């Protein structure tokens, strides 16, 4: 769902985290959690390479950091901003954390689980559904991801 | 899918971890990862209360521990044994970790995402599907969970 919203400060920060992830050799995705008043609670980029952990997606990292930062097991009333449509693992984590709103950047036709694939929040068994706003900084996020995978393909092809 | 398999050592250990989780006030779920030869690599119970983290399911914990223990970001050829059908978050993590086999105990009609709900591994966009064996130690696992929720209901009802 594209709400027509323009860039916002948290998504700008998430984009900067995605760029930093790129520079570190990670798939460039960044995520931020803000509280009900828009105050920054936690931020993270993808850390799969850094942690040697295929589950260390930016969303998992930022959710776990926000829980540590607040001492809360759930993040009711908080919002998550992520540069790419979350996968099933991360969408499931967003439901468990009971986040209020999900703002995301580029859709992920192959790996996304929010508006693509299993469309998890539309499943009858889902126990919590955030408000969902897609397409924020979509072009910028998609371009960064495209550039990352092109660079990786080129370095794989070079002798 | 009930394969008619009887109890096995890893599932016995997973059940003991579920019982320990119960004793610690956690929803009683346990999980174990073994390598291709059946050697124990990592084990965990639910730790949502202990870590004050709604995402600290036994499967997430055991997958992350197995990655730390082996230094591998993926667990190709390894198997996971869990006493309850995984949710979408954990099924997604199992796909990311590329686990070879998923053995699980009780089905979870409400929260499960393997043979219930979104049936994640049957989605066309899933990038990795383990072999799936359900119903192992099912009765024992289901009884433990039932007892836990009965106990919790009773203590909520008491004045």
Tab-separated table of C-alpha atoms in Angstrom:
chain	number	residue	atom	x	y	z
A	1	UNK	CA	0.000	0.000	0.000
A	2	UNK	CA	1.503	3.320	-1.053
A	3	UNK	CA	0.104	6.016	1.194
A	4	UNK	CA	1.708	8.839	-0.753
A	5	UNK	CA	3.625	9.764	2.371
A	6	UNK	CA	6.899	11.463	1.638
A	7	UNK	CA	10.201	10.787	3.382
A	8	UNK	CA	10.265	11.148	7.101
A	9	UNK	CA	13.087	11.484	9.578
A	10	UNK	CA	12.938	7.871	10.880
A	11	UNK	CA	12.928	6.501	7.334
A	12	UNK	CA	15.851	8.788	6.470
A	13	UNK	CA	17.747	7.271	9.389
A	14	UNK	CA	16.746	3.751	8.276
A	15	UNK	CA	18.071	4.588	4.785
A	16	UNK	CA	21.380	5.751	6.272
A	17	UNK	CA	21.591	2.479	8.203
A	18	UNK	CA	20.938	0.587	4.953
A	19	UNK	CA	23.764	2.520	3.285
A	20	UNK	CA	26.098	1.705	6.189
A	21	UNK	CA	25.083	-1.975	5.888
A	22	UNK	CA	25.979	-1.823	2.172
A	23	UNK	CA	29.412	-0.381	3.008
A	24	UNK	CA	29.902	-3.272	5.453
A	25	UNK	CA	29.088	-5.865	2.780
A	26	UNK	CA	25.590	-6.575	4.103
A	27	UNK	CA	22.384	-6.680	2.051
A	28	UNK	CA	21.441	-2.996	2.504
A	29	UNK	CA	18.434	-2.886	4.806
A	30	UNK	CA	17.990	-0.575	7.784
A	31	UNK	CA	15.341	-0.372	10.494
A	32	UNK	CA	14.347	2.054	13.230
A	33	UNK	CA	11.846	1.892	16.093
A	34	UNK	CA	10.201	5.031	17.445
A	35	UNK	CA	7.860	5.413	20.387
A	36	UNK	CA	4.328	6.836	20.259
A	37	UNK	CA	5.759	10.375	20.269
A	38	UNK	CA	8.196	9.680	17.449
A	39	UNK	CA	11.221	9.478	19.752
A	40	UNK	CA	13.993	7.174	18.523
A	41	UNK	CA	14.169	3.995	20.637
A	42	UNK	CA	16.487	1.721	18.639
A	43	UNK	CA	18.102	1.343	15.219
A	44	UNK	CA	19.887	-1.404	13.296
A	45	UNK	CA	21.084	-2.471	9.895
A	46	UNK	CA	21.291	-6.006	8.558
A	47	UNK	CA	24.004	-7.872	10.483
A	48	UNK	CA	23.967	-11.336	8.895
A	49	UNK	CA	27.604	-11.124	7.799
A	50	UNK	CA	28.811	-9.327	10.919
A	51	UNK	CA	27.190	-11.865	13.263
A	52	UNK	CA	27.471	-14.862	10.919
A	53	UNK	CA	23.747	-15.377	11.536
A	54	UNK	CA	21.229	-15.703	8.702
A	55	UNK	CA	18.454	-14.528	11.066
A	56	UNK	CA	20.161	-11.223	11.945
A	57	UNK	CA	17.851	-9.110	9.772
A	58	UNK	CA	17.641	-5.400	10.611
A	59	UNK	CA	14.077	-5.820	11.933
A	60	UNK	CA	14.982	-8.671	14.332
A	61	UNK	CA	17.959	-6.672	15.591
A	62	UNK	CA	16.016	-3.453	16.096
A	63	UNK	CA	13.077	-5.202	17.807
A	64	UNK	CA	15.393	-7.014	20.212
A	65	UNK	CA	17.325	-3.784	20.900
A	66	UNK	CA	14.130	-1.838	21.542
A	67	UNK	CA	13.016	-4.510	24.021
A	68	UNK	CA	16.383	-4.341	25.781
A	69	UNK	CA	16.349	-0.517	25.764
A	70	UNK	CA	12.865	-0.312	27.287
A	71	UNK	CA	12.863	-3.492	29.388
A	72	UNK	CA	9.533	-4.336	27.752
A	73	UNK	CA	8.797	-7.728	26.172
A	74	UNK	CA	6.276	-6.060	23.866
A	75	UNK	CA	6.383	-2.747	22.067
A	76	UNK	CA	2.706	-1.702	22.116
A	77	UNK	CA	2.270	1.784	20.692
A	78	UNK	CA	5.701	1.801	19.067
A	79	UNK	CA	6.352	2.022	15.321
A	80	UNK	CA	8.893	0.284	13.080
A	81	UNK	CA	10.417	1.874	9.981
A	82	UNK	CA	12.252	-0.467	7.619
A	83	UNK	CA	13.658	0.162	4.154
A	84	UNK	CA	12.434	-3.156	2.687
A	85	UNK	CA	9.184	-5.099	3.035
A	86	UNK	CA	9.700	-7.567	5.914
A	87	UNK	CA	10.000	-11.320	5.329
A	88	UNK	CA	7.866	-13.907	7.178
A	89	UNK	CA	10.323	-14.147	10.076
A	90	UNK	CA	10.377	-10.403	10.619
A	91	UNK	CA	6.645	-9.917	10.031
A	92	UNK	CA	6.049	-12.643	12.637
A	93	UNK	CA	8.369	-10.827	15.042
A	94	UNK	CA	6.484	-7.553	14.410
A	95	UNK	CA	3.253	-9.341	15.357
A	96	UNK	CA	4.801	-10.846	18.510
A	97	UNK	CA	6.157	-7.424	19.488
A	98	UNK	CA	2.704	-5.883	18.886
A	99	UNK	CA	4.148	-2.889	17.098
A	100	UNK	CA	1.539	-0.236	16.301
A	101	UNK	CA	2.612	0.748	12.795
A	102	UNK	CA	4.853	-0.721	10.120
A	103	UNK	CA	6.339	1.779	7.670
A	104	UNK	CA	8.341	0.141	4.920
A	105	UNK	CA	10.231	1.253	1.805
A	106	UNK	CA	10.630	-1.024	-1.211
A	107	UNK	CA	8.275	-3.963	-1.748
A	108	UNK	CA	9.953	-7.393	-1.897
A	109	UNK	CA	8.131	-9.525	-4.427
A	110	UNK	CA	10.396	-12.535	-3.819
A	111	UNK	CA	10.931	-12.491	-0.054
A	112	UNK	CA	8.295	-10.146	1.349
A	113	UNK	CA	5.512	-11.495	3.546
A	114	UNK	CA	3.438	-8.364	4.188
A	115	UNK	CA	1.958	-7.378	0.813
A	116	UNK	CA	3.568	-10.271	-1.081
A	117	UNK	CA	3.918	-14.038	-0.610
A	118	UNK	CA	1.916	-15.240	2.412
A	119	UNK	CA	0.584	-11.695	3.167
A	120	UNK	CA	0.928	-12.648	6.811
A	121	UNK	CA	-1.135	-9.861	8.342
A	122	UNK	CA	-4.106	-10.894	6.213
A	123	UNK	CA	-3.996	-14.488	7.498
A	124	UNK	CA	-6.987	-15.320	9.717
A	125	UNK	CA	-4.710	-16.770	12.424
A	126	UNK	CA	-2.570	-13.637	12.829
A	127	UNK	CA	-2.904	-12.435	16.417
A	128	UNK	CA	-1.801	-8.839	15.878
A	129	UNK	CA	-1.886	-6.616	12.810
A	130	UNK	CA	-0.081	-3.276	12.749
A	131	UNK	CA	-1.188	-0.398	10.559
A	132	UNK	CA	0.855	-0.818	7.370
A	133	UNK	CA	2.296	1.999	5.230
A	134	UNK	CA	4.421	0.855	2.291
A	135	UNK	CA	6.329	2.736	-0.391
A	136	UNK	CA	8.083	5.311	1.811
A	137	UNK	CA	11.444	6.203	0.232
A	138	UNK	CA	10.683	3.244	-2.027
A	139	UNK	CA	12.723	4.402	-5.054
A	140	UNK	CA	15.798	5.211	-2.974
A	141	UNK	CA	15.675	1.887	-1.120
A	142	UNK	CA	15.070	-0.145	-4.273
A	143	UNK	CA	17.962	1.630	-6.068
A	144	UNK	CA	20.332	0.883	-3.194
A	145	UNK	CA	19.367	-2.809	-3.151
A	146	UNK	CA	19.680	-3.032	-6.936
A	147	UNK	CA	23.136	-1.461	-6.785
A	148	UNK	CA	24.190	-3.919	-4.066
A	149	UNK	CA	23.135	-7.001	-5.999
A	150	UNK	CA	24.661	-5.652	-9.245
A	151	UNK	CA	27.965	-5.074	-7.446
A	152	UNK	CA	27.830	-8.566	-5.966
A	153	UNK	CA	27.020	-10.122	-9.331
A	154	UNK	CA	29.869	-8.265	-10.982
A	155	UNK	CA	32.393	-9.333	-8.361
A	156	UNK	CA	31.149	-12.932	-8.694
A	157	UNK	CA	31.601	-12.729	-12.487
A	158	UNK	CA	35.059	-11.155	-12.430
A	159	UNK	CA	37.905	-13.651	-12.955
B	1	UNK	CA	2.002	-34.761	9.010
B	2	UNK	CA	2.272	-37.589	11.538
B	3	UNK	CA	4.979	-39.946	10.387
B	4	UNK	CA	4.247	-42.497	13.081
B	5	UNK	CA	7.780	-42.028	14.333
B	6	UNK	CA	8.162	-42.751	17.991
B	7	UNK	CA	10.085	-40.654	20.484
B	8	UNK	CA	13.698	-40.009	19.807
B	9	UNK	CA	16.527	-38.789	21.975
B	10	UNK	CA	16.605	-35.217	20.622
B	11	UNK	CA	12.851	-34.849	21.096
B	12	UNK	CA	13.188	-36.271	24.615
B	13	UNK	CA	15.726	-33.557	25.338
B	14	UNK	CA	13.452	-30.927	23.748
B	15	UNK	CA	10.619	-32.168	26.034
B	16	UNK	CA	12.859	-31.828	29.083
B	17	UNK	CA	13.691	-28.274	28.008
B	18	UNK	CA	9.972	-27.571	27.651
B	19	UNK	CA	9.415	-28.895	31.187
B	20	UNK	CA	12.229	-26.685	32.499
B	21	UNK	CA	10.659	-23.703	30.691
B	22	UNK	CA	7.337	-24.510	32.435
B	23	UNK	CA	9.092	-24.559	35.813
B	24	UNK	CA	10.565	-21.128	34.984
B	25	UNK	CA	7.131	-19.685	34.168
B	26	UNK	CA	7.625	-19.788	30.406
B	27	UNK	CA	5.199	-21.202	27.841
B	28	UNK	CA	6.614	-24.747	27.785
B	29	UNK	CA	8.381	-25.198	24.451
B	30	UNK	CA	11.824	-26.706	23.940
B	31	UNK	CA	14.047	-27.025	20.882
B	32	UNK	CA	17.214	-28.861	19.930
B	33	UNK	CA	19.485	-28.748	16.875
B	34	UNK	CA	21.497	-31.791	15.818
B	35	UNK	CA	24.029	-32.111	13.014
B	36	UNK	CA	23.826	-34.547	10.096
B	37	UNK	CA	25.131	-37.348	12.339
B	38	UNK	CA	22.632	-36.671	15.109
B	39	UNK	CA	25.177	-34.967	17.370
B	40	UNK	CA	23.715	-32.305	19.668
B	41	UNK	CA	24.767	-28.808	18.538
B	42	UNK	CA	22.512	-26.517	20.598
B	43	UNK	CA	19.420	-26.534	22.801
B	44	UNK	CA	17.027	-23.961	24.244
B	45	UNK	CA	13.678	-23.471	25.892
B	46	UNK	CA	11.358	-20.500	25.488
B	47	UNK	CA	12.984	-17.473	27.117
B	48	UNK	CA	10.415	-14.710	26.562
B	49	UNK	CA	9.986	-14.060	30.287
B	50	UNK	CA	13.659	-14.526	31.153
B	51	UNK	CA	14.835	-12.111	28.459
B	52	UNK	CA	11.743	-9.872	28.482
B	53	UNK	CA	11.601	-10.406	24.722
B	54	UNK	CA	8.480	-11.603	22.915
B	55	UNK	CA	10.638	-12.934	20.078
B	56	UNK	CA	12.751	-15.212	22.321
B	57	UNK	CA	11.030	-18.413	21.175
B	58	UNK	CA	12.929	-21.669	21.722
B	59	UNK	CA	13.520	-22.054	17.965
B	60	UNK	CA	15.028	-18.551	17.540
B	61	UNK	CA	17.262	-19.135	20.539
B	62	UNK	CA	18.447	-22.562	19.432
B	63	UNK	CA	19.086	-21.436	15.832
B	64	UNK	CA	21.137	-18.451	16.989
B	65	UNK	CA	23.046	-20.637	19.462
B	66	UNK	CA	23.800	-23.255	16.806
B	67	UNK	CA	25.135	-20.509	14.513
B	68	UNK	CA	27.319	-19.178	17.318
B	69	UNK	CA	28.498	-22.695	18.246
B	70	UNK	CA	29.480	-23.585	14.684
B	71	UNK	CA	30.469	-20.144	13.389
B	72	UNK	CA	28.168	-20.808	10.411
B	73	UNK	CA	25.522	-18.325	9.243
B	74	UNK	CA	23.509	-21.229	7.836
B	75	UNK	CA	22.846	-24.676	9.178
B	76	UNK	CA	22.683	-26.760	5.976
B	77	UNK	CA	22.378	-30.445	6.780
B	78	UNK	CA	21.353	-29.824	10.393
B	79	UNK	CA	17.990	-30.760	11.921
B	80	UNK	CA	15.730	-28.955	14.396
B	81	UNK	CA	13.529	-30.709	16.938
B	82	UNK	CA	10.861	-28.607	18.615
B	83	UNK	CA	8.000	-29.638	20.885
B	84	UNK	CA	5.424	-27.340	19.239
B	85	UNK	CA	4.669	-26.485	15.616
B	86	UNK	CA	6.686	-23.329	14.807
B	87	UNK	CA	5.023	-19.934	14.271
B	88	UNK	CA	5.633	-17.769	11.178
B	89	UNK	CA	8.644	-16.035	12.749
B	90	UNK	CA	10.316	-19.335	13.629
B	91	UNK	CA	9.356	-21.078	10.381
B	92	UNK	CA	10.869	-18.106	8.534
B	93	UNK	CA	14.043	-18.439	10.618
B	94	UNK	CA	14.192	-22.180	9.827
B	95	UNK	CA	14.043	-21.303	6.118
B	96	UNK	CA	16.771	-18.648	6.455
B	97	UNK	CA	18.957	-21.126	8.375
B	98	UNK	CA	18.357	-23.756	5.650
B	99	UNK	CA	17.811	-26.497	8.193
B	100	UNK	CA	17.498	-29.929	6.605
B	101	UNK	CA	14.667	-31.395	8.690
B	102	UNK	CA	12.038	-30.039	11.020
B	103	UNK	CA	10.728	-32.480	13.621
B	104	UNK	CA	7.930	-31.071	15.727
B	105	UNK	CA	5.632	-32.287	18.488
B	106	UNK	CA	2.148	-30.839	18.985
B	107	UNK	CA	0.397	-29.005	16.162
B	108	UNK	CA	-0.570	-25.387	16.911
B	109	UNK	CA	-3.876	-24.630	15.232
B	110	UNK	CA	-3.897	-21.012	16.457
B	111	UNK	CA	-0.278	-19.939	16.106
B	112	UNK	CA	1.382	-22.562	13.900
B	113	UNK	CA	2.628	-21.628	10.430
B	114	UNK	CA	3.884	-24.969	9.129
B	115	UNK	CA	0.808	-27.185	8.770
B	116	UNK	CA	-1.632	-24.518	9.985
B	117	UNK	CA	-2.292	-20.836	9.242
B	118	UNK	CA	-0.125	-19.586	6.363
B	119	UNK	CA	1.481	-23.053	5.833
B	120	UNK	CA	4.648	-21.153	5.082
B	121	UNK	CA	6.635	-23.961	3.492
B	122	UNK	CA	3.889	-24.476	0.932
B	123	UNK	CA	4.003	-20.833	-0.189
B	124	UNK	CA	5.383	-20.431	-3.723
B	125	UNK	CA	7.812	-17.703	-2.571
B	126	UNK	CA	9.487	-19.820	0.139
B	127	UNK	CA	13.176	-20.102	-0.705
B	128	UNK	CA	13.944	-23.194	1.376
B	129	UNK	CA	11.731	-26.027	2.567
B	130	UNK	CA	12.981	-28.548	5.134
B	131	UNK	CA	11.656	-32.089	5.319
B	132	UNK	CA	8.834	-31.890	7.877
B	133	UNK	CA	7.910	-34.549	10.436
B	134	UNK	CA	5.105	-33.597	12.833
B	135	UNK	CA	3.435	-35.408	15.707
B	136	UNK	CA	6.567	-36.643	17.505
B	137	UNK	CA	5.866	-36.827	21.259
B	138	UNK	CA	2.713	-34.921	20.321
B	139	UNK	CA	0.536	-36.129	23.226
B	140	UNK	CA	3.185	-35.388	25.831
B	141	UNK	CA	3.890	-31.907	24.451
B	142	UNK	CA	0.209	-31.030	24.096
B	143	UNK	CA	-0.514	-32.219	27.667
B	144	UNK	CA	2.312	-30.068	29.044
B	145	UNK	CA	1.053	-26.978	27.200
B	146	UNK	CA	-2.524	-27.639	28.325
B	147	UNK	CA	-1.387	-27.969	31.923
B	148	UNK	CA	0.567	-24.705	31.662
B	149	UNK	CA	-2.368	-22.695	30.337
B	150	UNK	CA	-4.781	-24.290	32.864
B	151	UNK	CA	-2.406	-23.327	35.679
B	152	UNK	CA	-2.115	-19.794	34.343
B	153	UNK	CA	-5.885	-19.471	33.968
B	154	UNK	CA	-6.446	-20.710	37.513
B	155	UNK	CA	-3.944	-18.282	38.990
B	156	UNK	CA	-5.552	-15.440	36.996
B	157	UNK	CA	-8.976	-16.438	38.344
B	158	UNK	CA	-7.932	-16.773	41.983
B	159	UNK	CA	-8.734	-13.705	44.105
